[in-house]
Structure formats: C-alpha cells, structure tokens
Tab-separated table of C-alpha atoms in Angstrom:
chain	number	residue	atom	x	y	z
D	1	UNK	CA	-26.081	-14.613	-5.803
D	2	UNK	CA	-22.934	-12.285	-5.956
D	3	UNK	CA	-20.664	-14.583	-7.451
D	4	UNK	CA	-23.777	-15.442	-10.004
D	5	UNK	CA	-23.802	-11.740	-11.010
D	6	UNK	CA	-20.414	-11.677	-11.233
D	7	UNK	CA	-20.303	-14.368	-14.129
D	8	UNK	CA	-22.576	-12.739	-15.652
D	9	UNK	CA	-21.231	-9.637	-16.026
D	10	UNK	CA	-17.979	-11.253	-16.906
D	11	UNK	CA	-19.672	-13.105	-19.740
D	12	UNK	CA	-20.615	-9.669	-20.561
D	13	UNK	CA	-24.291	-10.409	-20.766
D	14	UNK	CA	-24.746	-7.834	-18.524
D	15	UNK	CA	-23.378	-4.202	-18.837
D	16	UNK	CA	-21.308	-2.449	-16.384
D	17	UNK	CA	-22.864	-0.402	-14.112
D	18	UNK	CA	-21.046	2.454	-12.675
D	19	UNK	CA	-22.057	3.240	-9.270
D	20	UNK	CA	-21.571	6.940	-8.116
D	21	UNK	CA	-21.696	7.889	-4.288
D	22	UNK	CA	-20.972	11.784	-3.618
D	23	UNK	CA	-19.798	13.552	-0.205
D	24	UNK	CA	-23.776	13.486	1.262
D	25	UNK	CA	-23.767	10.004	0.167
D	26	UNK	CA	-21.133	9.193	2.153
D	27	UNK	CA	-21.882	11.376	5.104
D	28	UNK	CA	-25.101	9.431	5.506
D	29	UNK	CA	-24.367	5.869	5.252
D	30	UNK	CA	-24.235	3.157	7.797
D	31	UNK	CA	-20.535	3.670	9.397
D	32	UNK	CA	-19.551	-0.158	8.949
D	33	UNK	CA	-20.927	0.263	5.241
D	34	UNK	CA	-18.836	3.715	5.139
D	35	UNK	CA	-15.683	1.954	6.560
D	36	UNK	CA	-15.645	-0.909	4.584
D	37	UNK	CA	-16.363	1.555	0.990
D	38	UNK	CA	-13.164	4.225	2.582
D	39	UNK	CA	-10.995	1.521	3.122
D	40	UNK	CA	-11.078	-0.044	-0.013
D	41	UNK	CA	-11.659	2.434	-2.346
D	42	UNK	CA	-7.740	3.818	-2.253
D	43	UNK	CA	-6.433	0.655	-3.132
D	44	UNK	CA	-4.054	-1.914	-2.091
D	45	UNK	CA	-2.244	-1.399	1.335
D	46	UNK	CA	0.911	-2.814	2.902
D	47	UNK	CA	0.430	-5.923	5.494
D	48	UNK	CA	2.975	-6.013	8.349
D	49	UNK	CA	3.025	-6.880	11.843
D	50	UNK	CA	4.059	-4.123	14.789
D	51	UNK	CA	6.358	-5.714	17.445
D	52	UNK	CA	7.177	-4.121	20.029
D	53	UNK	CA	8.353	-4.600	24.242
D	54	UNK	CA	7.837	-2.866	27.368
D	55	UNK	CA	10.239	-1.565	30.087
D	56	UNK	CA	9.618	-3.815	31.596
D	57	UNK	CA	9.562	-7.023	29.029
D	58	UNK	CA	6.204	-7.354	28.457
D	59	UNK	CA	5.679	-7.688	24.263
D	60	UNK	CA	3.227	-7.116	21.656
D	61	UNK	CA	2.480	-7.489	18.307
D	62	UNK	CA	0.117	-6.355	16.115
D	63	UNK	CA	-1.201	-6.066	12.608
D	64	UNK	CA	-1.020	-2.920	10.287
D	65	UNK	CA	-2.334	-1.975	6.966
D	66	UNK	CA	-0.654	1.641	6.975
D	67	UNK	CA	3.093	1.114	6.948
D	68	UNK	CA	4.277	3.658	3.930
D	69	UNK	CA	7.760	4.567	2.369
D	70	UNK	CA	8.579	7.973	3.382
D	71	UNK	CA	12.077	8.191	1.869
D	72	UNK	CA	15.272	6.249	1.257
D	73	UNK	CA	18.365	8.230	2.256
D	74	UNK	CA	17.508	8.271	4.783
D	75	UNK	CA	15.513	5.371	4.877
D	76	UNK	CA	11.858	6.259	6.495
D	77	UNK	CA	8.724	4.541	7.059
D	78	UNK	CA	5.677	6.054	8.389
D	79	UNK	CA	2.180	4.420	9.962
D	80	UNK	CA	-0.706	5.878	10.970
D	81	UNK	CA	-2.054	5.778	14.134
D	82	UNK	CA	-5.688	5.782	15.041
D	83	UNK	CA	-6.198	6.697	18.797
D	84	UNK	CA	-9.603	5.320	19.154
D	85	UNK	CA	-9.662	1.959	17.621
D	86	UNK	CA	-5.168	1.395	17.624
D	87	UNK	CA	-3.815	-1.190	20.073
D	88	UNK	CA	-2.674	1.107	21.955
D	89	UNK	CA	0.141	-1.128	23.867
D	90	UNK	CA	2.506	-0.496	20.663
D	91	UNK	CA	2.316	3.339	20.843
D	92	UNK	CA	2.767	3.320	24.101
D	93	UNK	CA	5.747	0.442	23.942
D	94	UNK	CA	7.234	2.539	21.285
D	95	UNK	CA	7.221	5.631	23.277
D	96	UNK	CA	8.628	4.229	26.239
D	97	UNK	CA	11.744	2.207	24.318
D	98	UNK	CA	11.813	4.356	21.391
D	99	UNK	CA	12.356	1.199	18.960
D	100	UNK	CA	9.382	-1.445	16.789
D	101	UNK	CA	9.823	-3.767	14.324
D	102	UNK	CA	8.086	-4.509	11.073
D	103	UNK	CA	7.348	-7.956	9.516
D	104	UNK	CA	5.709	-9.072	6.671
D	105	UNK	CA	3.134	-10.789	6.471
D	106	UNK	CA	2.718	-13.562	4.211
D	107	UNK	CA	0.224	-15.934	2.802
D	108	UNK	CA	0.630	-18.589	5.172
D	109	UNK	CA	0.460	-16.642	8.157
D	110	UNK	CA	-2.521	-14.066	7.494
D	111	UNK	CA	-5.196	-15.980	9.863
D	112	UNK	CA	-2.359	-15.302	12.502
D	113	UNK	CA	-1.594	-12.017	11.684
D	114	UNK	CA	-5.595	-10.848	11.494
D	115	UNK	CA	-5.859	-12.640	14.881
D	116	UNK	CA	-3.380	-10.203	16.876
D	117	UNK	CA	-5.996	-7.414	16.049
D	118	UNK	CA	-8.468	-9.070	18.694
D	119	UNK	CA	-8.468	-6.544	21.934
D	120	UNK	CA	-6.290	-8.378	24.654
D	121	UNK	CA	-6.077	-7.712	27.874
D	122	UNK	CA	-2.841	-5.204	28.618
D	123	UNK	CA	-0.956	-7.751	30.013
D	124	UNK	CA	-1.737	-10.730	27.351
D	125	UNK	CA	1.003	-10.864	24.523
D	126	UNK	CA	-0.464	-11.799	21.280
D	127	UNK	CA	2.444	-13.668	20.551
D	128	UNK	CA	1.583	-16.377	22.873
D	129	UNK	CA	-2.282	-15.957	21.901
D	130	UNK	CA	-0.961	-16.582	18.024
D	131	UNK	CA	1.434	-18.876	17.796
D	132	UNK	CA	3.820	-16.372	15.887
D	133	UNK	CA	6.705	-16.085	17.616
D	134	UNK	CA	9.593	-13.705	18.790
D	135	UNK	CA	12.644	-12.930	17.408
D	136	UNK	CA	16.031	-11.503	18.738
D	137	UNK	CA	18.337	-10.043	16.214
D	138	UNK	CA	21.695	-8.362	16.566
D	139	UNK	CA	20.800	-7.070	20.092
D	140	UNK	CA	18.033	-4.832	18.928
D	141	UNK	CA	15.611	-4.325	21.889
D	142	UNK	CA	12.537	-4.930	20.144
D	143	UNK	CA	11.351	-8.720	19.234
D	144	UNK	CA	10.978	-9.494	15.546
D	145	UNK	CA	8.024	-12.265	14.340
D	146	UNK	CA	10.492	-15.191	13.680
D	147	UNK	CA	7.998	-16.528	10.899
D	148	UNK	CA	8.368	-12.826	8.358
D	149	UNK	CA	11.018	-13.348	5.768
D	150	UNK	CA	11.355	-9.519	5.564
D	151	UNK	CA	12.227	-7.858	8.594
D	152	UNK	CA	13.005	-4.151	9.704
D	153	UNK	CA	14.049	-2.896	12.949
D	154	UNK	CA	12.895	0.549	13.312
D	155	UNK	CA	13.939	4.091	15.616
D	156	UNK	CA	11.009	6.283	15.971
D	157	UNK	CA	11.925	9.804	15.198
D	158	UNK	CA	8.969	12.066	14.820
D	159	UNK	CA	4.607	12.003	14.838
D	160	UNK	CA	2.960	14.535	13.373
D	161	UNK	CA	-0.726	15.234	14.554
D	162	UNK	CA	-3.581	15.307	11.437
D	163	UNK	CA	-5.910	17.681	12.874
D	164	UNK	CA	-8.183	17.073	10.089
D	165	UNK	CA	-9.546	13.606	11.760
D	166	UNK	CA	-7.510	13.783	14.886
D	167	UNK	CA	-4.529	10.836	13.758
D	168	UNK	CA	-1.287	10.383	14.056
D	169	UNK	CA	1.735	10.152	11.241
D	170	UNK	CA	4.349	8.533	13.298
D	171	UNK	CA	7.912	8.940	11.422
D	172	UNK	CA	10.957	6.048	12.065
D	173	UNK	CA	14.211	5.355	10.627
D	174	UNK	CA	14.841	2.146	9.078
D	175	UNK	CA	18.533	0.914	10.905
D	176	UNK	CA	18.159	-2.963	10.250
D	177	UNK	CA	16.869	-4.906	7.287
D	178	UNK	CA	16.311	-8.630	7.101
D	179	UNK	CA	15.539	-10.702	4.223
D	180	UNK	CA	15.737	-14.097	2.418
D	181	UNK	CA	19.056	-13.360	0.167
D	182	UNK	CA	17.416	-15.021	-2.577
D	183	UNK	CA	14.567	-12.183	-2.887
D	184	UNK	CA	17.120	-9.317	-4.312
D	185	UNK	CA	17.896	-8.855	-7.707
D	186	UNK	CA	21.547	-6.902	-8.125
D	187	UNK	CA	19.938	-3.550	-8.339
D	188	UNK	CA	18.433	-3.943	-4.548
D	189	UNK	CA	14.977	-5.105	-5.279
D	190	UNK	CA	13.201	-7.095	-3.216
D	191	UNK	CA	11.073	-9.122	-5.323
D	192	UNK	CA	8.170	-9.574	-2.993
D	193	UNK	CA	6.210	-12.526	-4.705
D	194	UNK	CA	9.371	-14.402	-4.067
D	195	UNK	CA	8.834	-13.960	-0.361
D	196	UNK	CA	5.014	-14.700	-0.350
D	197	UNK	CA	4.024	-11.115	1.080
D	198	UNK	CA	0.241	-10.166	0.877
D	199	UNK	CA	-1.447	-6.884	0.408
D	200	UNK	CA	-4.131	-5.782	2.371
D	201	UNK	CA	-7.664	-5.015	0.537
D	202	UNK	CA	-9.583	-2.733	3.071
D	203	UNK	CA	-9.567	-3.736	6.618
D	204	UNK	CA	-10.213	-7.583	6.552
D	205	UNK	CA	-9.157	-8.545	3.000
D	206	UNK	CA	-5.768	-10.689	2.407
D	207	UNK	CA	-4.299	-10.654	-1.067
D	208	UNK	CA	-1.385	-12.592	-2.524
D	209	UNK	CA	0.391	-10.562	-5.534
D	210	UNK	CA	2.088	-12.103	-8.825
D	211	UNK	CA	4.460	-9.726	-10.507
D	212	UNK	CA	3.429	-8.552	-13.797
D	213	UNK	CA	6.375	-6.917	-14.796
D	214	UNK	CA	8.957	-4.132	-14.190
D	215	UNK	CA	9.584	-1.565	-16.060
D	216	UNK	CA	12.931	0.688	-16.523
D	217	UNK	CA	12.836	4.512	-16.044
D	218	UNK	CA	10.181	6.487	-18.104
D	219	UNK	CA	11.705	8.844	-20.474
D	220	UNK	CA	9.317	11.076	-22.704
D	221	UNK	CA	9.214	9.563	-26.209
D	222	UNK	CA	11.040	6.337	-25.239
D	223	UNK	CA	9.199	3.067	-25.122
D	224	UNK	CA	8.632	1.813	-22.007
D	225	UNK	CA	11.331	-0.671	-21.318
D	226	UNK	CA	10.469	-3.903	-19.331
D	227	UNK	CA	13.073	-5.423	-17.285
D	228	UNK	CA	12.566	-9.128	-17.947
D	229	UNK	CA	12.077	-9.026	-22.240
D	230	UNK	CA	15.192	-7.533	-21.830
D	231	UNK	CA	16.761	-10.494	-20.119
D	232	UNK	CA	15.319	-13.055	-22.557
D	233	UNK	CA	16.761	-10.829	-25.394
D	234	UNK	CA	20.022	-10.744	-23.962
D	235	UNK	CA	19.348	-14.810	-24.180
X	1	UNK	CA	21.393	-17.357	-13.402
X	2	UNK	CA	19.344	-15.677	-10.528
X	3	UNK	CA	16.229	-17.629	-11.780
X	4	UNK	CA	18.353	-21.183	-11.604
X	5	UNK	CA	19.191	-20.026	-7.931
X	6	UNK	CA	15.019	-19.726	-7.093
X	7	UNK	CA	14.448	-22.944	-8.716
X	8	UNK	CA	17.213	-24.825	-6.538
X	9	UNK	CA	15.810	-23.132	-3.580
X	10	UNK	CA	12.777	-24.010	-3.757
X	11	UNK	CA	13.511	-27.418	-4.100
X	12	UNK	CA	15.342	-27.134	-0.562
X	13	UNK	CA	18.729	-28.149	-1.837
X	14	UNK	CA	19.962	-24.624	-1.000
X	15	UNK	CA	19.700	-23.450	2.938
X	16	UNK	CA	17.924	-19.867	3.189
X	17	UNK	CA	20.336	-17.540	3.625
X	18	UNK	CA	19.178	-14.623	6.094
X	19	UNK	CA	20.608	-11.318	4.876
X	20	UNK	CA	21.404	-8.266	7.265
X	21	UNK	CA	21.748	-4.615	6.331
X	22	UNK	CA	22.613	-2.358	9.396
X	23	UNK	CA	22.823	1.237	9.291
X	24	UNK	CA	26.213	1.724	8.465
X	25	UNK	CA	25.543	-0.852	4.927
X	26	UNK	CA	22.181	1.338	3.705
X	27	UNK	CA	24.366	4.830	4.413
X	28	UNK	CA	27.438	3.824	2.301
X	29	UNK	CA	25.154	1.756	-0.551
X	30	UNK	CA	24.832	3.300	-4.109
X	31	UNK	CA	22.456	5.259	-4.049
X	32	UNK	CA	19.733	3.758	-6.999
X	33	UNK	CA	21.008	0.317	-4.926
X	34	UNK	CA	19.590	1.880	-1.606
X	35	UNK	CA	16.524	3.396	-3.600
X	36	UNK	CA	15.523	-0.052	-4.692
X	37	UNK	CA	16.109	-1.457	-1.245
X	38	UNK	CA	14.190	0.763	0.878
X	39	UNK	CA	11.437	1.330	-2.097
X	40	UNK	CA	10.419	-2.479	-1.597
X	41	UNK	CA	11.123	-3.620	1.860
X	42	UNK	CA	7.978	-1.988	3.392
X	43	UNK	CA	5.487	-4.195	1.315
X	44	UNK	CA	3.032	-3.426	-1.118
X	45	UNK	CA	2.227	0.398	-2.336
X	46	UNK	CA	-1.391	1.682	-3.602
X	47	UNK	CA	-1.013	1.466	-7.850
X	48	UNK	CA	-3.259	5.309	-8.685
X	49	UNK	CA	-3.102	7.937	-11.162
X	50	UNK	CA	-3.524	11.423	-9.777
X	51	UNK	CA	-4.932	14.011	-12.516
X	52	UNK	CA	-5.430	17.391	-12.270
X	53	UNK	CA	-6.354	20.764	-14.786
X	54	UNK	CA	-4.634	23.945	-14.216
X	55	UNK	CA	-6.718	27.241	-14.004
X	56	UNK	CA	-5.735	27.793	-18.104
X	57	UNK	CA	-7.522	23.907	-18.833
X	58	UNK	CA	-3.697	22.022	-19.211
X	59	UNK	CA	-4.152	18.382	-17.626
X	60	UNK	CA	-1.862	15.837	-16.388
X	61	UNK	CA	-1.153	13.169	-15.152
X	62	UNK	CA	1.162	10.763	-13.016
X	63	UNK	CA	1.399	7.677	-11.743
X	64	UNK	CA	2.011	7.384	-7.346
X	65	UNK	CA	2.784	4.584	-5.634
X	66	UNK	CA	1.834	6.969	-2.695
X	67	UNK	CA	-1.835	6.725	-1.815
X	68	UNK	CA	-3.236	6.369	1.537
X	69	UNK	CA	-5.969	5.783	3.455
X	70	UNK	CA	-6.205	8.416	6.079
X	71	UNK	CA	-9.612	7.861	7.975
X	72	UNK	CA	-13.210	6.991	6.416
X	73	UNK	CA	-15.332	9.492	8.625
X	74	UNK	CA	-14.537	12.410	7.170
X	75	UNK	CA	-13.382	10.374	4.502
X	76	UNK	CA	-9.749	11.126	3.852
X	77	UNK	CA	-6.773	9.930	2.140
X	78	UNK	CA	-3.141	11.413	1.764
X	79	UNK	CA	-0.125	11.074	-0.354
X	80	UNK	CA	3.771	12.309	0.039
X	81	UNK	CA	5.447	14.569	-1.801
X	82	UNK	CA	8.884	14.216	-3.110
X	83	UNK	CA	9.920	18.100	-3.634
X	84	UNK	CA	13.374	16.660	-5.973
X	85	UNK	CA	11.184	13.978	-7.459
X	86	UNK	CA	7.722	14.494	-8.246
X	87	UNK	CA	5.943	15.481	-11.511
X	88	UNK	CA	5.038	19.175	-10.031
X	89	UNK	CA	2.715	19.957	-11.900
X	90	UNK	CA	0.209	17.803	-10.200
X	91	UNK	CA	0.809	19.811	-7.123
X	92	UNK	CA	0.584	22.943	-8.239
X	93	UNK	CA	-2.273	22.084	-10.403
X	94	UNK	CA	-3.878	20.747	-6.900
X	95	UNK	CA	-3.123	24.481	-5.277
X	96	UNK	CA	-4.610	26.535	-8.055
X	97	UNK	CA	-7.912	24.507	-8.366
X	98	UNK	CA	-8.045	22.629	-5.381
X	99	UNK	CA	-9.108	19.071	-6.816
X	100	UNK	CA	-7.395	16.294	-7.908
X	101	UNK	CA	-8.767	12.927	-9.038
X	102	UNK	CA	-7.451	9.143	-8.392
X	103	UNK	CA	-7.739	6.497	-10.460
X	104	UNK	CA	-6.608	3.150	-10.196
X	105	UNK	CA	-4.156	1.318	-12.288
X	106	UNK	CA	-5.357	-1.766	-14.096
X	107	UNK	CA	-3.774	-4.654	-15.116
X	108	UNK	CA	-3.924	-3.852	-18.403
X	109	UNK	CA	-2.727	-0.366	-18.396
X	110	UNK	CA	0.796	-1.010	-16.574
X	111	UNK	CA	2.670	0.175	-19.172
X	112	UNK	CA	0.635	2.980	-19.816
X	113	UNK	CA	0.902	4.576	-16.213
X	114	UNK	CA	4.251	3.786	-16.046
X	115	UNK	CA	5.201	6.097	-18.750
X	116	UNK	CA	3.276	9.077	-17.384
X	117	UNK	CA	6.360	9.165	-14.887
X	118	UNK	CA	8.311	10.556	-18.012
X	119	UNK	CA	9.573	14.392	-17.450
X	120	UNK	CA	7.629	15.917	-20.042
X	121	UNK	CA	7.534	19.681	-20.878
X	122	UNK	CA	5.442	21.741	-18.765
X	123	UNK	CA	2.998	22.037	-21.698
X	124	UNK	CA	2.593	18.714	-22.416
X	125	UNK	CA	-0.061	16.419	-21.162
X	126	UNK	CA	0.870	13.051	-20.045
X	127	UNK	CA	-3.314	11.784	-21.372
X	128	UNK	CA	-1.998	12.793	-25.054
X	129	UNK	CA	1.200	11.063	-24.870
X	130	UNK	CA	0.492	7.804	-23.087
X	131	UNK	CA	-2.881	6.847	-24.982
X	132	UNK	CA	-4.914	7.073	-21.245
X	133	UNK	CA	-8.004	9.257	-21.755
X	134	UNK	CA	-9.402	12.232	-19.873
X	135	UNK	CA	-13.445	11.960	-18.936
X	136	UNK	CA	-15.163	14.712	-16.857
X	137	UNK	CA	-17.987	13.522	-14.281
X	138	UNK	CA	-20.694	15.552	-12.256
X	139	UNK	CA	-19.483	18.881	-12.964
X	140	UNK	CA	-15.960	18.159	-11.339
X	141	UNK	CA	-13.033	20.661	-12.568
X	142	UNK	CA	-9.932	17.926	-12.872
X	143	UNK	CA	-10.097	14.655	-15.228
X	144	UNK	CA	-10.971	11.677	-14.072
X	145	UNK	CA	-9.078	8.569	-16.139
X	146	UNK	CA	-11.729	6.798	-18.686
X	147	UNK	CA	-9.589	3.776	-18.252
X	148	UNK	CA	-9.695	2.975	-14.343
X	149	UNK	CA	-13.488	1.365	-13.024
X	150	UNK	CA	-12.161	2.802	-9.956
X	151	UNK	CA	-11.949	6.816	-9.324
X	152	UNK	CA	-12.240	9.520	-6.881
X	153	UNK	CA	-12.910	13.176	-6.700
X	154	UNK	CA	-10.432	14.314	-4.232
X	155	UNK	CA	-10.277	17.657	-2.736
X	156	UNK	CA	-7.562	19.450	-1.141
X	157	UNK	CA	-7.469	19.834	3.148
X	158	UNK	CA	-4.127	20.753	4.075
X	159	UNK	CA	-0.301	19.341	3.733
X	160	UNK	CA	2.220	18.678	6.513
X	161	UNK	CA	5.793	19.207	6.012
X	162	UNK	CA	7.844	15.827	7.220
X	163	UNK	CA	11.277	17.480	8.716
X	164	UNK	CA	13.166	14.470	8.653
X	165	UNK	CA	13.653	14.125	4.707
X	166	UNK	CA	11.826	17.381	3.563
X	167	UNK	CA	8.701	15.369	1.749
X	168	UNK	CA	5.208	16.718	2.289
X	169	UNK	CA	2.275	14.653	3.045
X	170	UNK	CA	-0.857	16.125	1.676
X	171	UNK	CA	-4.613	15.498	2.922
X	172	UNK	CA	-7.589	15.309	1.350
X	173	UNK	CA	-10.954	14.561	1.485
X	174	UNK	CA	-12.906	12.005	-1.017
X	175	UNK	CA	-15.722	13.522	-2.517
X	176	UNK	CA	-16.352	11.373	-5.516
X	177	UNK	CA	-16.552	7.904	-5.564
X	178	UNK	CA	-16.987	5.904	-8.803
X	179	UNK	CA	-16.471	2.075	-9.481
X	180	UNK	CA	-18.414	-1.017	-11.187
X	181	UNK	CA	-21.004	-2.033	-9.058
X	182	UNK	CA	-20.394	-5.802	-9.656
X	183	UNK	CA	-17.163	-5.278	-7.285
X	184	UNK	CA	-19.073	-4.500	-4.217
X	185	UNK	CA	-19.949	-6.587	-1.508
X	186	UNK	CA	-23.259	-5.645	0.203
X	187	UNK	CA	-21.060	-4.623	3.025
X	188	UNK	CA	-19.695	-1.903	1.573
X	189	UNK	CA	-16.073	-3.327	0.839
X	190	UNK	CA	-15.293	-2.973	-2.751
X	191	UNK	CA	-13.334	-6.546	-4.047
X	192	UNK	CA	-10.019	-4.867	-5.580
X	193	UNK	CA	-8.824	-8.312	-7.707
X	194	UNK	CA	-12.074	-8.269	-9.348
X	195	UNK	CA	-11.715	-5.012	-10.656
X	196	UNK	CA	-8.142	-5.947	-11.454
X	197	UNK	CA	-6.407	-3.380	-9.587
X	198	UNK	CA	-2.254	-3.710	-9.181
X	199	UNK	CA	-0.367	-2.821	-6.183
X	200	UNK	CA	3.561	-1.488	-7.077
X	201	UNK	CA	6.612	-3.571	-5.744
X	202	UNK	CA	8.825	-0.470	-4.829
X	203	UNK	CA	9.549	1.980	-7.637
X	204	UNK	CA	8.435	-0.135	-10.843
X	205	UNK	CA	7.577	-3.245	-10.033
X	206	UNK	CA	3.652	-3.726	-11.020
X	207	UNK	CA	1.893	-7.274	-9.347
X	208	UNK	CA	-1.524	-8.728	-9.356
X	209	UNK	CA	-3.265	-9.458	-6.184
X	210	UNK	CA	-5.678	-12.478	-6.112
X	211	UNK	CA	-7.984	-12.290	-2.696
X	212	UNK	CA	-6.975	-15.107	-0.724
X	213	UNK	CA	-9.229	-14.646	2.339
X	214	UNK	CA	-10.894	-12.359	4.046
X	215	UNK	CA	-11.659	-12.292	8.143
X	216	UNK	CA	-14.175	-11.047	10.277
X	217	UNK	CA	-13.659	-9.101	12.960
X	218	UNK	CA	-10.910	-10.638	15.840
X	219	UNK	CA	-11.907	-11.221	18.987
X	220	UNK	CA	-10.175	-12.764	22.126
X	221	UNK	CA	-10.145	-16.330	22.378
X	222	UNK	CA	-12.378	-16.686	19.530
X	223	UNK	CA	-11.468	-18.810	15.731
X	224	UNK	CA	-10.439	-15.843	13.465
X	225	UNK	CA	-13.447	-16.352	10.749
X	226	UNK	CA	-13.627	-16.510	6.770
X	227	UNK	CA	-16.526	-14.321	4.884
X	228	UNK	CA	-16.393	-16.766	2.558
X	229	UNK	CA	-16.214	-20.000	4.516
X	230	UNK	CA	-19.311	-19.226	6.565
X	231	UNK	CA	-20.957	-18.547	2.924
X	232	UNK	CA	-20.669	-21.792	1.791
X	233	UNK	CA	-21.219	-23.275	4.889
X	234	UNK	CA	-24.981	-21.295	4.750
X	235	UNK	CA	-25.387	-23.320	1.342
C-alpha cells in the first residue's frame, strides 16, 4: 500500500502533503512512534562499532549511531551515551582501561553489526555471538573488528553530563587511524563510498551512500567550485 | 591516476594496503591534510541548514555537518560550535531570539548549501545570495528553508563548553516538525532516501544514501530481521 502511494506521488498524480506535528503532538504520541519520528527526523547518522576489553580480557562490541567529529587538532570524537537503554559493558570497559575502538561499518556487514545490539548476558562477547571478529593492532589494548576497513583506536578524555535528558557526551582522542590506502585522495580525504561505509537512518535503518560531489571552499561571490569538473578540465 | 589505481584494485591485481597514522603522524601533518583526515574518518555527518532572524528581522543561513540526535523524549538534538570557524551569526542570532530552524539538504540543492559557508558581511543574508528561500510556518520567529521537505523548529536549552578543543555543544529541543507525509512509515520512522536527503563525507564531500535494509529489534540468539523481508513474505 505504501510503496503504491509512493508511486503515485512520484508520478505526481498526487500532491505533496506536508505533515506538521508540534511540541503537544509529540509529547502525546505512542513512545515507539515518538522514537522512531526523533530519530529520523535529524538526519543521517554515523554507523560504527564500539570495541572494547575488560581487566580482565573479557571483550565487547557494539553498535553506535552517535559517533561525531568534535575537532581535528587535536583530533576528537564524541558519542553519546544513553544510561538506560546503552550496553553498558563498553562504558564500563572504557572506564576501567581508559581506551575503545571505532569501526565502520559497511554494507556487507550491517546484519552483523545490528545484531551486537541484542542484550547479552555480561559475560557473552558479541564477537563470538556475530561472527565479526577481533583485531590486535600495534599493541593497543583494545580489540579492533578485523572486518572495518576504517579503524580508530581511541583514549577517552572527558564526559560531560546533559542534564537536560540525563545523557552522557563522552569526549576521546583519536591516537591511531587505519584505513585501506586506496580510500585517500592527496589532500587527506577519506572517500567513504570507496570503503563501502553506511549511514544510519534512525535507529534500525542501514544506508549505503554514493558521492555526489565535492566542492572547494565557499567564497562570497565565487562560484562554487567542484572538485572533480576540475579534474576532467585539467584533462 | 588515482582513479586507474581503484579500478586495478578492484579487480584484485593490487593487494590492499592497510595504512597507519599514530599520534605522532596526525600532530606533525599539514594542517588542511589533518583537517581532511580527521573530518572523514568518523563516518557519515547529518547534511542541515540552520536559519535564524536576529531581533532587527536580518536572516541567515549556514550549512552544518553537525546535527545530532540527542534523545526523543524530550525531544532533543545538539550541534558543536567551532568558536574560530563558524558563521556566528547563527549563534548569536540563536541567543537573541532563542529559535533556530533545521532543514535538510537535498540532493538537488548541494551546491546551493555549500555556498552559504561563504564569509559574507554581517549584513548580508546567505537566502539572497545562494537562491535558497526563506518561508515562515505557524507563527515561528526564524525561517524555515522553502527548499528542504524536511524542517524543524528548534528551540534553544542550554550549551556545554567542551574543554578539550574549546568547541561548544549546544542543546535544543524540537518543537516543529515538518516533512512530506509520503516518507513516513506507519511506525513513525521517516524514510530519509525517499525524501532525498544527503549525508556530508567530512568537510565537503556531499553523498546519496539509498536504504539498504532495515532491522527489527536484536535479540539474543534470535535471526536479526528485515522490515521489508517479512513484508513480502505477508504477500
């Protein structure tokens, strides 16, 4: 029926309809409803996976849709942590050991990835409950997922508590990148859709991107210049 | 000669080569080099236009790669601050009034966004010189972007200073939310690719997302399952 409407609409039989919801809208819908609209509605997120180990050895890994760049020099990331619905083992991992990891996901790996967010016991490691497996890099304590072709190994640094819905920003430093060489262009870029990485549409939603095009610094009154015409005009 | 590389490695003749950047490498890189780099290696950014009005009726507006989902009940969403970086006026436009809109970035309206990160003069507004259009809805004091089927009416919580590089992440909650009712599933969850929202590769790098799956919830020991796989099983 959706998909039906959805033709329509593209055949432009049908008009658009914008839908408006306001804050007592919101406030009173079903929470799964409500969840599913907040998520989405701020667009594309990052997908990585958490990995982390115990003291004691045990490890963990774990999806997340909130990784963020914070800054480059020096280089940050930040996630958000939700203390009532988080796995809580990679807090509490990071806490202890002070180091994570974050791995891409990509497309061939996203049933995997959205499997590790299924609540395991403590003691269960959802790398053997996956089939994505660990990774040990340059002696860095914390396991990397073997199958990510983008790879960071993090130091936690900082959290900072949002009292406005009781969350957590939790602030690292970058210290090791990994990547498929042939993903950089000379200026540093990683181009992403050479590596297969998804975004993350809401909660539950996988995405695969295809680069449109990138554009050189905006400067008032100059066209905007796109990085690749230029190359075939060089040509 | 980059391109010929892909092609020959994706035709296996070429081994992937595994690149490592410690921290030493990212502190001594050039620093648009290291701005690239650490832009793109956490995945995929949001793609939104945040517009405001000062008191005296001047709009603007600006492109960030920032946006984040914070929490759906309240419903909240943040973005960082670059104090050397950012268009300012948005923030201070944001403190004077207290409302802000965001509107998502099309596919066909790349080049469009792109160029509101231009430094115009205070007194100029980016919706005159980049051909996107201001629309007012419900009464609401900032613009909302005629172009984007996806907005919000955003309003000011609080902002937390980040120590470590000096960037402020500000909160707010979503009271306005406007999009094309075709895009939403009955669940709530609005489908981003068919609304034809980008997500930004680093600093200016602008891809499509097609969905490629989407799961329902994980459980232990149980298949990860497709929404849409079940659906045509039904049929």
């Amino acid at each position: 029926m959706l998909s039906d409407f959805i033709i329509l609409r593209q055949l432009t039989i049908l008009p658009f309809f914008m839908k408006h919801y306001n804050t007592t809208d919101i406030a009173e819908m079903d929470k799964i409803f409500r969840l599913n609209l907040i998520n989405s509605c701020t667009g594309y997120k990052s997908a990585n996976l958490l990995a982390t180990r115990s003291s004691t050895g045990k490890t963990n890994v774990a999806v997340f849709n909130s990784v963020m760049h914070l800054g480059s020099n020096p280089p940050l990331l930040g996630f958000i942590l939700r203390p009532d619905t988080i796995p809580r083992n990679t807090f509490k991992n990071i806490k202890e050991t002070g180091v994570f990891t974050v791995n891409h996901i990509h497309q061939d790996m996203i049933e995997q990835a959205h499997q590790t967010a299924a609540k395991y016991e403590e003691h269960i490691s959802e790398f053997h409950k996956t089939g994505l497996e660990e990774e040990y890099l340059d002696d860095f304590f914390a396991p990397y997922v073997k199958q990510s072709s983008i790879k960071l190994g993090c130091r936690y640094l900082n959290e900072y508590h949002i009292i406005e819905n009781d969350t957590v920003l939790v602030v690292a430093e970058i210290e090791h990148i990994y990547f498929e060489e042939g993903i950089q262009m000379p200026d540093g870029w990683l181009r992403l859709d050479d590596a297969g990485t998804v975004a993350i549409n809401g909660l539950d939603g996988y995405a695969l991107p295809a680069l449109l095009d990138r554009f050189h610094y905006a400067r008032p009154g100059i066209e905007i210049k796109s990085f690749f015409k230029e190359e075939k005009t060089k040509k």
